Tab-separated table of C-alpha atoms in Angstrom:
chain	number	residue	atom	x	y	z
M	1	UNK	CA	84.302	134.968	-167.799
M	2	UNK	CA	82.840	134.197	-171.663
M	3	UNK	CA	79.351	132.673	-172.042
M	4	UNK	CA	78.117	131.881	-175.248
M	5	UNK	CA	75.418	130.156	-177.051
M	6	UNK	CA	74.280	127.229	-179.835
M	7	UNK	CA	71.095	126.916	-180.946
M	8	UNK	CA	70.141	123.410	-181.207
M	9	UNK	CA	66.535	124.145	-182.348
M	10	UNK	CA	64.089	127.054	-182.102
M	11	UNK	CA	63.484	125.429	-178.602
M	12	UNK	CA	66.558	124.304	-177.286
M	13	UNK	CA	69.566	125.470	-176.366
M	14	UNK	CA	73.235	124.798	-174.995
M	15	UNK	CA	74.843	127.897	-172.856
M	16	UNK	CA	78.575	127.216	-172.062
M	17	UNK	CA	80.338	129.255	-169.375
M	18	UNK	CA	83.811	129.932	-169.099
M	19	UNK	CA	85.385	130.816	-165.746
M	20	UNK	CA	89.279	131.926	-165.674
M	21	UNK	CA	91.133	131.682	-162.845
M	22	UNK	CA	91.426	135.376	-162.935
M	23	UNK	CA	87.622	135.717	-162.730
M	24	UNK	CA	87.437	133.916	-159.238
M	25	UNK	CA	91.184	134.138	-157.029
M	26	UNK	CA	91.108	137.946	-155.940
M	27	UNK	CA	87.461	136.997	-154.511
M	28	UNK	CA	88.760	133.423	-152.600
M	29	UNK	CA	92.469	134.958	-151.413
M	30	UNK	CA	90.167	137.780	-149.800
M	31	UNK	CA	87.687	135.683	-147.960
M	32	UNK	CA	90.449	132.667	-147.116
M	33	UNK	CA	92.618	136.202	-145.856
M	34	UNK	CA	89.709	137.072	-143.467
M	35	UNK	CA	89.512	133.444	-142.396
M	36	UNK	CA	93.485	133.711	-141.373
M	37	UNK	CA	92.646	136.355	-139.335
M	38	UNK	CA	89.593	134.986	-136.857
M	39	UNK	CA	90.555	131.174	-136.982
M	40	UNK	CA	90.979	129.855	-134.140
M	41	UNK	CA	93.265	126.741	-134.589
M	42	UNK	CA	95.240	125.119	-131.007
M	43	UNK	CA	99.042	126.010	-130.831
M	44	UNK	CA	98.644	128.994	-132.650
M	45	UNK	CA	97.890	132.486	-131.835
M	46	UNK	CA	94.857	134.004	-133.307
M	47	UNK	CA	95.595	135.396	-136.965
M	48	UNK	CA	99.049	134.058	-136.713
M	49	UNK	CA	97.696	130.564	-138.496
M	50	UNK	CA	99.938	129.750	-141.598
M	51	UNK	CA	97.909	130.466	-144.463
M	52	UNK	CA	99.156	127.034	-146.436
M	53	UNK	CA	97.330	125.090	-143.596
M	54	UNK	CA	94.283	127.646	-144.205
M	55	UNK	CA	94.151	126.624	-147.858
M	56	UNK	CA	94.445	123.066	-146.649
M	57	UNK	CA	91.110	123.248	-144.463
M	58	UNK	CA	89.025	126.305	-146.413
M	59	UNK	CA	90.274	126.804	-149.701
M	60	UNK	CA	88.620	123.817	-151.710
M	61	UNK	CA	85.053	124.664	-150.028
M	62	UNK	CA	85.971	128.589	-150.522
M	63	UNK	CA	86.687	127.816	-154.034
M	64	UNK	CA	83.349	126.198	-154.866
M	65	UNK	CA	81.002	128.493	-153.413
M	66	UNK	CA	82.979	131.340	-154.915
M	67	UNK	CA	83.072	129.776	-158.469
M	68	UNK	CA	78.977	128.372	-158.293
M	69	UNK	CA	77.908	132.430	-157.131
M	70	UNK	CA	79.934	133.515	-160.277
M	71	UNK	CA	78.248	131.054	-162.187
M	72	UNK	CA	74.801	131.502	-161.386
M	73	UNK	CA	75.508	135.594	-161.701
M	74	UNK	CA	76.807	135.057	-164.580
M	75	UNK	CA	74.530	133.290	-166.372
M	76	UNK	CA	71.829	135.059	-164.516
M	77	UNK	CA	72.579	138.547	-165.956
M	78	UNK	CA	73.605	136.744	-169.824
M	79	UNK	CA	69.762	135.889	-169.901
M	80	UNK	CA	68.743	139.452	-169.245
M	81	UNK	CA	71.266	141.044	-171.284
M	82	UNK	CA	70.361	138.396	-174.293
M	83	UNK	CA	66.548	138.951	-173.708
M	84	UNK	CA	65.905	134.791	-173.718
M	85	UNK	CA	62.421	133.885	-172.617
M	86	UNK	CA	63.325	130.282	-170.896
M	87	UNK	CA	61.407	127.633	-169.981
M	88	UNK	CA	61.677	126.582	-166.646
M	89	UNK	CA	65.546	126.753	-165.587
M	90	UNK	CA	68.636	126.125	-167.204
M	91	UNK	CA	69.660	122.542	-166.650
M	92	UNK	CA	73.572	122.277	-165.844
M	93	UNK	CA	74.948	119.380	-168.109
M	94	UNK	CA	76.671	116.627	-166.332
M	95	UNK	CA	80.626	116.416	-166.608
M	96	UNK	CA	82.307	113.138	-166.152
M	97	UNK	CA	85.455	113.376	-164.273
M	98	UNK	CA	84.926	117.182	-163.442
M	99	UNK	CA	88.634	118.290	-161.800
M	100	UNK	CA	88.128	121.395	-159.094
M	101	UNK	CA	91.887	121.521	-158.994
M	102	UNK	CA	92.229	122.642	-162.441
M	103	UNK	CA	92.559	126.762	-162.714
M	104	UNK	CA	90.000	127.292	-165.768
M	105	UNK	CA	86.630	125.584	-165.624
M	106	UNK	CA	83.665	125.252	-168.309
M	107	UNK	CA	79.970	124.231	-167.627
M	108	UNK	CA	77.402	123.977	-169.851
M	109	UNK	CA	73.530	124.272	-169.455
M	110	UNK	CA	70.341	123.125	-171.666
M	111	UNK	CA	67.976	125.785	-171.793
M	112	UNK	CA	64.219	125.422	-173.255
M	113	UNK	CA	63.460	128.626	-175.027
M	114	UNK	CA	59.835	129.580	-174.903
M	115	UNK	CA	58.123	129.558	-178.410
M	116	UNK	CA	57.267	132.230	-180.600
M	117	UNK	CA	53.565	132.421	-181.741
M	118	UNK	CA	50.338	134.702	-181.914
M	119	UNK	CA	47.575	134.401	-180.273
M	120	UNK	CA	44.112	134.969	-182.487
M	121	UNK	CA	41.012	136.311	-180.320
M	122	UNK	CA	38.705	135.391	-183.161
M	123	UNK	CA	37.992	131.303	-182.637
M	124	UNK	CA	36.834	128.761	-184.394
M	125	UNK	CA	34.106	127.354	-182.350
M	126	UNK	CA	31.560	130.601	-180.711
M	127	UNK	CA	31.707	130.936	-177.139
M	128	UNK	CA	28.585	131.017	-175.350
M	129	UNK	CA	28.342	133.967	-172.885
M	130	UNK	CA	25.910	132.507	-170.135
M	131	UNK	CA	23.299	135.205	-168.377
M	132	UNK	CA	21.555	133.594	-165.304
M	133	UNK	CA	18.716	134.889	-164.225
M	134	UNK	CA	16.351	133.937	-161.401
M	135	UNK	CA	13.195	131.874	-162.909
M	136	UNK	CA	9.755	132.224	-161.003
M	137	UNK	CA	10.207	129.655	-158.762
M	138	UNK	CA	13.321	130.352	-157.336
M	139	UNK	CA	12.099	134.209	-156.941
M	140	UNK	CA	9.047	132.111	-155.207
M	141	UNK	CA	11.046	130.170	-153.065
M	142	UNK	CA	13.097	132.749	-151.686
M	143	UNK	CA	10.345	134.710	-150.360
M	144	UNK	CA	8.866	132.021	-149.060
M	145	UNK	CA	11.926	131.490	-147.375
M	146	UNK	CA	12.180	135.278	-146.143
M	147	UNK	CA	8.644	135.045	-144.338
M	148	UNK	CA	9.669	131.439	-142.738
M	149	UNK	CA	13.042	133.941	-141.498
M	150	UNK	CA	10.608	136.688	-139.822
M	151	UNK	CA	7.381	134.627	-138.911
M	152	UNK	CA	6.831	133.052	-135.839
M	153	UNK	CA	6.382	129.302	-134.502
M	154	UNK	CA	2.934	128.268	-133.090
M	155	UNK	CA	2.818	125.313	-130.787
M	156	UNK	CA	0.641	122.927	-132.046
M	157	UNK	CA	-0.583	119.221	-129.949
M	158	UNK	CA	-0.318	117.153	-133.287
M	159	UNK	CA	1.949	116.884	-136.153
M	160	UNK	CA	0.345	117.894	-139.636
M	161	UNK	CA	1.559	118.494	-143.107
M	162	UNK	CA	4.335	121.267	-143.639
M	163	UNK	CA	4.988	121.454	-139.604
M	164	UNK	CA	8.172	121.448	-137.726
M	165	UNK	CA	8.829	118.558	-135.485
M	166	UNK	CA	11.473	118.918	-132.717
M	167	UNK	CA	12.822	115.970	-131.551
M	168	UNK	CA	16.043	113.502	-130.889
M	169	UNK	CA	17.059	111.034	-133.335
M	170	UNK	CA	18.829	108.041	-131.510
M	171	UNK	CA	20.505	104.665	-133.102
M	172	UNK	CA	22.622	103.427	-130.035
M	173	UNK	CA	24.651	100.860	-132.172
M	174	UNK	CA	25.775	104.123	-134.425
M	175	UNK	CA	26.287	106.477	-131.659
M	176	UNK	CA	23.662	108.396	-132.819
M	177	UNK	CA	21.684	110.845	-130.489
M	178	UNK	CA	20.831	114.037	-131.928
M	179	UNK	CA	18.651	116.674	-130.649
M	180	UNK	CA	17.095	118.734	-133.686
M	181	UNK	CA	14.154	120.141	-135.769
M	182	UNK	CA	12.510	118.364	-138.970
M	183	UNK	CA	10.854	120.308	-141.472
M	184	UNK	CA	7.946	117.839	-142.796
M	185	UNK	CA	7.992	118.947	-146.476
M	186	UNK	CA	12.100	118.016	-146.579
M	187	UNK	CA	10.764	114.212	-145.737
M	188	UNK	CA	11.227	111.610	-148.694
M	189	UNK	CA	7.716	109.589	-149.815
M	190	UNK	CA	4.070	109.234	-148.607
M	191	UNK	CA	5.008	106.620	-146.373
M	192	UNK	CA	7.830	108.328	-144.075
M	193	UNK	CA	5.763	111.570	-143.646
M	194	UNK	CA	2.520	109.331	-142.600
M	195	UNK	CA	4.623	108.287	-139.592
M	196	UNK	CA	5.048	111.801	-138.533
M	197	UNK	CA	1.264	113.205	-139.397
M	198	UNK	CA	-0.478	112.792	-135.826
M	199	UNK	CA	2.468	113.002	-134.237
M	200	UNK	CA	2.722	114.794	-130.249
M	201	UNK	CA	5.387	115.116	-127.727
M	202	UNK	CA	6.517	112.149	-126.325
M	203	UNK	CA	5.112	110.137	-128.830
M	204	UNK	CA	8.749	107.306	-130.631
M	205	UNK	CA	8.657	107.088	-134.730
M	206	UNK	CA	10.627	103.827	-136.441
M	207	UNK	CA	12.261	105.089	-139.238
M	208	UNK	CA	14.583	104.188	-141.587
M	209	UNK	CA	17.798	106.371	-142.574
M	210	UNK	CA	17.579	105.279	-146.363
M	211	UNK	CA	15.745	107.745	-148.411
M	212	UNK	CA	14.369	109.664	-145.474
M	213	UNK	CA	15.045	113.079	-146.276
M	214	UNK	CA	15.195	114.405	-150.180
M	215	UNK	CA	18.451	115.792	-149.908
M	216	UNK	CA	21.166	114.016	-148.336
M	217	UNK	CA	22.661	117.047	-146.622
M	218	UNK	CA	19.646	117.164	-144.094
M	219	UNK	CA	20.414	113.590	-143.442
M	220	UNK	CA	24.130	115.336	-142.297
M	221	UNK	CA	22.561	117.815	-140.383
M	222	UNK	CA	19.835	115.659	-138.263
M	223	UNK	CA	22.174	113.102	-137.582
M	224	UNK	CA	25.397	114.790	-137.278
M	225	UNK	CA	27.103	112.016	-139.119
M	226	UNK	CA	29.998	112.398	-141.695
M	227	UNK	CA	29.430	113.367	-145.458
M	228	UNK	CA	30.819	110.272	-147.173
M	229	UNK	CA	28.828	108.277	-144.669
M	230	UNK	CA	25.391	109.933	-145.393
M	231	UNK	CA	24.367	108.481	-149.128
M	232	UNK	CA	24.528	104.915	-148.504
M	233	UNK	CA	23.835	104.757	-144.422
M	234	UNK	CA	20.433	102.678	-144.269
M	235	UNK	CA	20.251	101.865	-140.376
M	236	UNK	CA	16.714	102.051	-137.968
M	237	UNK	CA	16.648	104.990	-136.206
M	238	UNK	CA	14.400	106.429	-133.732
M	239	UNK	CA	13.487	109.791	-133.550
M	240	UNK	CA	11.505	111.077	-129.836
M	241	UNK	CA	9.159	113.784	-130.217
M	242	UNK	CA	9.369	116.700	-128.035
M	243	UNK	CA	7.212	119.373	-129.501
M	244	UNK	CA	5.497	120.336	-132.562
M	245	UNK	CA	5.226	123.725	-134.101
M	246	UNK	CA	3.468	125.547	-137.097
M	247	UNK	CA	5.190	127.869	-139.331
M	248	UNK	CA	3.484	131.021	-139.564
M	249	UNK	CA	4.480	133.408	-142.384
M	250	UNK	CA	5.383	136.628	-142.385
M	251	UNK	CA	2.992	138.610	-144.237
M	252	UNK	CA	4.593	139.975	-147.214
M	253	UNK	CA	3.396	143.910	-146.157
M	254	UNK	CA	5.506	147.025	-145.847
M	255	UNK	CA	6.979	146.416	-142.547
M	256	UNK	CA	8.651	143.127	-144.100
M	257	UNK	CA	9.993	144.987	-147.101
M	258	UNK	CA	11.487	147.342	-144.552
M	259	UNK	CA	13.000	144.759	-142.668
M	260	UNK	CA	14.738	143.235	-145.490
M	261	UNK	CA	16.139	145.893	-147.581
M	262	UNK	CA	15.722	149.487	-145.817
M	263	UNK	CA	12.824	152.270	-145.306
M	264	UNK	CA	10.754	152.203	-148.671
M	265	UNK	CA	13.399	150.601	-150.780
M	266	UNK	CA	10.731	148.231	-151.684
M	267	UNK	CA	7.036	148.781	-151.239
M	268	UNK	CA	5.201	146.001	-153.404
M	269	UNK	CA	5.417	142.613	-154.163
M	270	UNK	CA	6.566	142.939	-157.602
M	271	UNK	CA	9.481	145.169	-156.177
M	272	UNK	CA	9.866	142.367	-154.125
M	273	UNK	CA	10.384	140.040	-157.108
M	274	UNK	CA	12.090	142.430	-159.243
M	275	UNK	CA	14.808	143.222	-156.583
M	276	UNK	CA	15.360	139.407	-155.880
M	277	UNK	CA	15.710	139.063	-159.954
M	278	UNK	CA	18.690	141.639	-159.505
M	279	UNK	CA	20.410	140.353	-156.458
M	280	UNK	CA	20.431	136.828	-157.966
M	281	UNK	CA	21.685	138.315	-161.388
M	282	UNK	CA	24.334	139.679	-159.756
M	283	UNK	CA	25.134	136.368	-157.126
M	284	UNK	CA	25.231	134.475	-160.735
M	285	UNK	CA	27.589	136.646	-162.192
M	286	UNK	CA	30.514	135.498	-160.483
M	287	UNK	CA	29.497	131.852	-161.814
M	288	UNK	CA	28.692	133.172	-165.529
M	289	UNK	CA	32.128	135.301	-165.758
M	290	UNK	CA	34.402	131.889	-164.293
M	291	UNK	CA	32.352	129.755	-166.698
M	292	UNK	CA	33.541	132.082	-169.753
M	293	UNK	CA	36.966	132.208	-168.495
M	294	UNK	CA	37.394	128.601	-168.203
M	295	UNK	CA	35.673	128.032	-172.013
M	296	UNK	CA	37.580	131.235	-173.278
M	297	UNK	CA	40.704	129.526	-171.148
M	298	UNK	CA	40.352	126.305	-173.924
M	299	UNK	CA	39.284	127.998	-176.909
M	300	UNK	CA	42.360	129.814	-177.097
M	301	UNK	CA	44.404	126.996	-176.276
M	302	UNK	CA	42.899	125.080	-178.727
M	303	UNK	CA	43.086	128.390	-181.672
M	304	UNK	CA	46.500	129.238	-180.374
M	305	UNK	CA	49.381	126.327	-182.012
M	306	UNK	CA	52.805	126.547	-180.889
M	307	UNK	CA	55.605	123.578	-179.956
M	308	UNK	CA	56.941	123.187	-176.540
M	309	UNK	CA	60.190	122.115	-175.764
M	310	UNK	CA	59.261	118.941	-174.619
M	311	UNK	CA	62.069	116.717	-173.247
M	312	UNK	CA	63.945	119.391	-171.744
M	313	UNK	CA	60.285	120.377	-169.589
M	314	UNK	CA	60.212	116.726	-168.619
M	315	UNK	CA	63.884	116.785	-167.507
M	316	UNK	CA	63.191	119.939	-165.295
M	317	UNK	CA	60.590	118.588	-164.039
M	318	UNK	CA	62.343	115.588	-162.693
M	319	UNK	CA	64.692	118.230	-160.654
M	320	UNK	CA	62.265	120.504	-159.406
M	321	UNK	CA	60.502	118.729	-156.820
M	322	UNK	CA	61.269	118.407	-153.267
M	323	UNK	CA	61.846	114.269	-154.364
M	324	UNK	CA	63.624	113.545	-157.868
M	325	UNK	CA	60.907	111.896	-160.212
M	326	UNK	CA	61.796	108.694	-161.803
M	327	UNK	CA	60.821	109.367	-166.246
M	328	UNK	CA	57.980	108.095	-166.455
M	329	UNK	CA	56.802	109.856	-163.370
M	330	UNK	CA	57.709	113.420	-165.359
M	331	UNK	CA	56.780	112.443	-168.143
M	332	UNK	CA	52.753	112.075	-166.579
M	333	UNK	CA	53.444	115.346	-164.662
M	334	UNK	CA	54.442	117.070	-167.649
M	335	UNK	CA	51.064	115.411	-169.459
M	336	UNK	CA	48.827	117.008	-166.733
M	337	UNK	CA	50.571	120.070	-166.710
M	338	UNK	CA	50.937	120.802	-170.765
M	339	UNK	CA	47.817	122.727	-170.796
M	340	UNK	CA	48.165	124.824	-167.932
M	341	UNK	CA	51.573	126.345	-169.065
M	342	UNK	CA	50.248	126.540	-172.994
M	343	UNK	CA	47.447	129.086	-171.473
M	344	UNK	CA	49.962	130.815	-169.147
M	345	UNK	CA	52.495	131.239	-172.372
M	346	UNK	CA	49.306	132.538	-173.924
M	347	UNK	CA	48.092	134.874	-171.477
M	348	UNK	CA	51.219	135.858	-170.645
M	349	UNK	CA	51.325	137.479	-174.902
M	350	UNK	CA	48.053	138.669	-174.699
M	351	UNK	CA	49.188	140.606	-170.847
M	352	UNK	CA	52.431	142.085	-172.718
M	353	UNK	CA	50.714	142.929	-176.086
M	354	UNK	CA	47.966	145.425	-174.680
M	355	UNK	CA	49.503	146.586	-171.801
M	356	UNK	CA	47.509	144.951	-169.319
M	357	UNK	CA	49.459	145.864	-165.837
M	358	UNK	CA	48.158	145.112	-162.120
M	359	UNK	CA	50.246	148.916	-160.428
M	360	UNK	CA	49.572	149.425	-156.620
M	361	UNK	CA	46.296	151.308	-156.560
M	362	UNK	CA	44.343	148.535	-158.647
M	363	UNK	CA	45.072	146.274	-155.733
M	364	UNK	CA	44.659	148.083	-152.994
M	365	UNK	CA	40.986	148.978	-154.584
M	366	UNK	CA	40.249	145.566	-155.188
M	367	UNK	CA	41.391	144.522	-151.574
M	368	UNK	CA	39.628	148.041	-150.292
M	369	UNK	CA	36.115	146.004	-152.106
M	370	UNK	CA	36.661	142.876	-150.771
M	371	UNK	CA	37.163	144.323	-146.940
M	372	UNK	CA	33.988	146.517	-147.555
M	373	UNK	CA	31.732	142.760	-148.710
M	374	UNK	CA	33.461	141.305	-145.766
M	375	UNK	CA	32.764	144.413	-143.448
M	376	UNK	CA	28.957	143.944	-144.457
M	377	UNK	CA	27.950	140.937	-143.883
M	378	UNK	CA	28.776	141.635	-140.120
M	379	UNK	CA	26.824	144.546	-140.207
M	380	UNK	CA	29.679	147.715	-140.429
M	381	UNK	CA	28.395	149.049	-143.453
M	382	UNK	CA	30.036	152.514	-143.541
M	383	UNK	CA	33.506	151.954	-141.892
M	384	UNK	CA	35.930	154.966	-142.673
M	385	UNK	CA	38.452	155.674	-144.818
M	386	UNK	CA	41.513	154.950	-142.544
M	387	UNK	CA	39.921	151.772	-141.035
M	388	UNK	CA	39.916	150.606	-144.536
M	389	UNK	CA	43.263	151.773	-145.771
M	390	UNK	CA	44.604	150.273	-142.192
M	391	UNK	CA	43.269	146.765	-143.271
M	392	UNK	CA	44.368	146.761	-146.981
M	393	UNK	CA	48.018	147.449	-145.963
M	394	UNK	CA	47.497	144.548	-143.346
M	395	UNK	CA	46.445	142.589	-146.132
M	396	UNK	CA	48.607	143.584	-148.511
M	397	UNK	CA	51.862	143.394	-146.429
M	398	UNK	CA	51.358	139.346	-146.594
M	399	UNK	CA	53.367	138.303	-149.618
M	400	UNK	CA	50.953	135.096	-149.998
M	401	UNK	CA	47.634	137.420	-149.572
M	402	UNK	CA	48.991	139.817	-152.135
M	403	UNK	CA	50.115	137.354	-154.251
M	404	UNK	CA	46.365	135.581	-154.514
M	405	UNK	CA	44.852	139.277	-154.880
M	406	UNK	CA	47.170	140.271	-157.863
M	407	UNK	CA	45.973	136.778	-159.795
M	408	UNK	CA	42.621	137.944	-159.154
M	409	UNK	CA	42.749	141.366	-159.859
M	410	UNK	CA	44.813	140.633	-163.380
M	411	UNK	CA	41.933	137.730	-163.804
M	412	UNK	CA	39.239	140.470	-164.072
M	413	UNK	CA	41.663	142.486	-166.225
M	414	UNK	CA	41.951	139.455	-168.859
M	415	UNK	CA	37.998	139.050	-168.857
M	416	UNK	CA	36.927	142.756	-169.408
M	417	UNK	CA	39.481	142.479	-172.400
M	418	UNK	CA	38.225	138.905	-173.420
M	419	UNK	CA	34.693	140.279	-173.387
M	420	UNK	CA	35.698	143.523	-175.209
M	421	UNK	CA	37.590	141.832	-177.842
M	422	UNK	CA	36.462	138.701	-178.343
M	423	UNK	CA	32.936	137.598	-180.186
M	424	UNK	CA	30.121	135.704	-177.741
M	425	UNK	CA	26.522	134.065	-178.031
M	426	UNK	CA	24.972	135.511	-175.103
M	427	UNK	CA	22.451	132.245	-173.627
M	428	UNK	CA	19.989	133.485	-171.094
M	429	UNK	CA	18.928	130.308	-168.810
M	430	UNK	CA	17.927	129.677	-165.454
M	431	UNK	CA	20.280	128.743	-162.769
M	432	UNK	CA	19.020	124.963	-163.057
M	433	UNK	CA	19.043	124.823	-166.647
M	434	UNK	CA	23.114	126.300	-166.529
M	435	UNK	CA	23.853	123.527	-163.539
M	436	UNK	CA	22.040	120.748	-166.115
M	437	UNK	CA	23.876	122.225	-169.042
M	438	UNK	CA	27.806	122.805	-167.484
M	439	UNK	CA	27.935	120.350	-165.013
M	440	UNK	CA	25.911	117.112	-166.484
C-alpha cells in the first residue's frame, strides 16, 4: 500500500491511496478458503465445494470488504503517523467507471485541515464579570415567605385583604373545574380583588380569566390549563368559595432560626438577612459564571481570526446526516454551525496549550458533589463513603452520563483559567437589574 499527499491550500487537501494486489489476496484466499470449508452448497459434500464456484458466489463481496478495511486502516493510521488535524472526515472522491476486477486500485480523499492560529486572552472589548447579590427586597421577601412556610392558617367567616381563599374554579364550556387556594395579594387590579373582599363559603364570584392574576403562571396553576393557552385565554369563569383562611406568620424568634438552618446557626434577624445574602450569592453564581462563559465564549471568537475550510465543511456536512442534505440545505447548516466549531477549534488550543486535562479522580469528585447536592435535598446529609463511591461508579459506568460530566467538569476547568488569565470589570447588580440588563 502507498498513500501520499498534495496540498491544495493551507486548508485542503487530496490523500491518494494505493492498494496492490499483493496488499489484499493472502487476506481474501484465506477467508474465501474458510468459506470452502463450511459451505453448504446441494450435490456436494461439505468442504468438498470447488473453490472456482466459491469465487463465483463470495469472492467479489470478499474482495470489497477486504480492500474498504485496508483502506480505512490505512488511511486511518497515515493521519496519526502524519500528525494532520482534519476537519470533519476525509471525503472519498468519486471515480467514474471504477473497475473491481482490476488487480491494483487507487482512491483518493479531500481532507479539510484544521487551521493554524493563536488564540490572544487579552480582548479588545472588557468583559464584564457580573456579581449578584440579593437587594433588600428580595432578602424581605424571602423571609416573608419562610414565616408564610412555618405559620399557621386561621379560619376566618369573610374574605379580607392578603387572605387565602379556597375554592373551585369552574367554566363548563372549557372543561374547567379546579379545586384550589388563591392568595389575594397575587390578584390583578382593584376591581378583581373587590369581588373577593367579603367573601364566605358558599358564596359564587364572576370573574374574568384576562388579567386576573399578576403572573400568568398562577393562572396555570388555578386552572390547570396548558402554558401556551394561559396568556391570551379571556373566558368567564366561576370560582365557589369553600373556606377562607388568614395567614398567620411565623414569628421571626429563635425557634424559627432553628428550624431553618440548625441549633444557633442563626440567632438574630440580621443573621437572618446576612445568611440569605450568602445563600443567594452563591444560587447566583451558577448564573454569573455561565453568563461570563457565554460573553468570554464570543469575545474570543471574535479576538481569535483564522479561515475555515469552507466548501469541503459544507460537503461533509451534506454526508453526515442520517438524510443527505440538498446544498443549500448545508450550506445554512454550516452558517449556524460556523461559530460553534470556531470556539471548539479555539478551546480546543487553549485545552492543549496549558495542559488543561479532565484524569479519573476530577470526575469522580465532581460526580461524588453532585450525588452529595442531590443526596441533600432529600434529607441524607451525611451518607458514607462507599454509598457514595457505589453511586459515582453507577454513574460513571454510563458512557452518555460520563460523557455530559466530563464537558462539565472541563467547563469549570476553562473558567477558573479564563478568570485567572483573562482581564474583567467586575459589575455588582441585583438579580433584577442582571435579568433587565442580559435578557432585555
Amino acid at each position: 500500500m502507498n498513500i501520499t499527499r498534495e496540498n491544495i491550500d493551507e486548508l485542503n487537501a487530496i490523500v491518494k491511496v494505493d492498494i496492490a494486489k499483493e496488499d489484499y489476496s493472502g487476506k481474501v484466499d484465506k477467508i474465501l478458503k474458510d468459506y470452502r470449508k463450511n459451505a453448504n452448497i446441494p450435490g456436494f459434500r461439505k468442504g468438498h465445494v470447488p473453490m472456482g464456484m466459491v469465487k463465483k458466489q463470495y469472492g467479489k463481496a470478499v474482495l470489497v470488504d477486504e480492500v474498504n478495511k485496508l483502506l480505512q486502516e490505512g488511511l486511518n493510521n497515515y493521519l496519526k503517523e502524519e500528525k494532520l488535524d482534519v476537519l470533519g472526515n476525509p471525503l472519498p472522491k468519486e471515480q467514474e467507471n471504477f473497475d473491481w476486477d482490476k488487480d491494483n486500485y487507487s482512491f483518493e480523499f479531500e481532507l479539510g485541515l484544521s487551521p493554524e492560529f493563536n488564540v490572544d486572552l487579552d480582548v479588545k472589548e472588557p468583559i464584564t464579570h457580573y456579581k449578584i447579590v440579593a437587594d433588600e427586597e428580595m432578602v424581605d421577601n424571602q423571609i416573608k415567605n419562610m414565616q408564610k412556610q412555618y405559620g399557621k392558617l386561621v379560619s376566618k367567616e369573610k374574605a379580607e385583604e392578603g387572605d387565602i381563599v379556597a375554592g373551585t374554579f369552574k367554566n363548563e364550556e372549557e372543561g374547567i373545574e379546579n379545586s384550589t387556594s388563591v392568595e389575594l395579594e397575587k390578584i390583578k387590579g382593584k376591581e378583581n380583588l373587590e369581588k373577593f373582599i367579603g367573601a364566605k363559603a358558599g358564596d359564587t364570584i364572576s370573574l374574568n380569566t384576562k388579567d386576573l392574576f399578576e403572573d400568568d403562571h398562577d393562572l396555570i396553576q388555578h386552572l390547570k390549563i396548558e402554558h401556551d393557552k394561559a396568556h391570551d385565554l379571556n373566558i368567564d369563569i366561576e370560582f365557589t368559595v369553600s373556606e377562607v383562611n388568614k395567614q398567620e406568620l411565623a414569628d421571626l424568634d429563635q425557634e424559627l432560626f432553628d428550624k431553618l438552618f440548625g441549633k444557633d446557626e442563626v440567632k438574630t434577624v440580621t443573621d437572618l438577612k446576612e445568611k440569605i445574602k450568602e445563600d443567594a450569592a452563591k444560587q447566583f453564581q451558577q448564573q454569573s459564571d455561565q453568563q461570563l462563559m457565554n460573553d468570554v465564549t464570543e469575545a474570543l471568537i471574535e479576538n481569535t481570526k483564522f479561515d475555515l475550510p469552507k466548501e469541503f465543511l459544507q460537503k461533509w456536512i451534506q454526508t453526515v446526516g442520517e438524510e443527505p442534505m440538498t446544498e443549500e440545505e448545508a450550506a445554512e447548516e454550516y452558517e449556524k454551525s460556523e461559530k460553534g466549531l470556531r470556539y471548539q477549534l479555539i478551546e480546543g488550543k487553549v485545552m492543549k496549550e496549558n495542559d488543561l486535562e479532565i484524569n479519573f479522580e476530577d470526575l469522580k469528585a465532581f460526580a461524588i458533589d453532585k450525588i452529595k447536592v442531590q443526596m441533600a435535598q432529600f434529607g441524607q446529609m451525611d451518607p458514607s463513603e462507599k454509598e457514595l463511591d457505589d453511586i459515582a461508579a453507577r454513574i460513571l459506568s454510563n458512557q452518555d452520563e460520563a460523557k455530559r460530566l466530563s464537558e462539565q467538569v472541563m467547563n469549570e476547568k476553562l473558567l477558573e483559567f479564563y478568570k485567572e488569565n483573562m482581564s474583567f470589570n467586575e459589575k455588582e447588580v441585583t438579580y433584577e437589574e442582571f435579568v433587565k440588563e442580559i435578557y432585555e
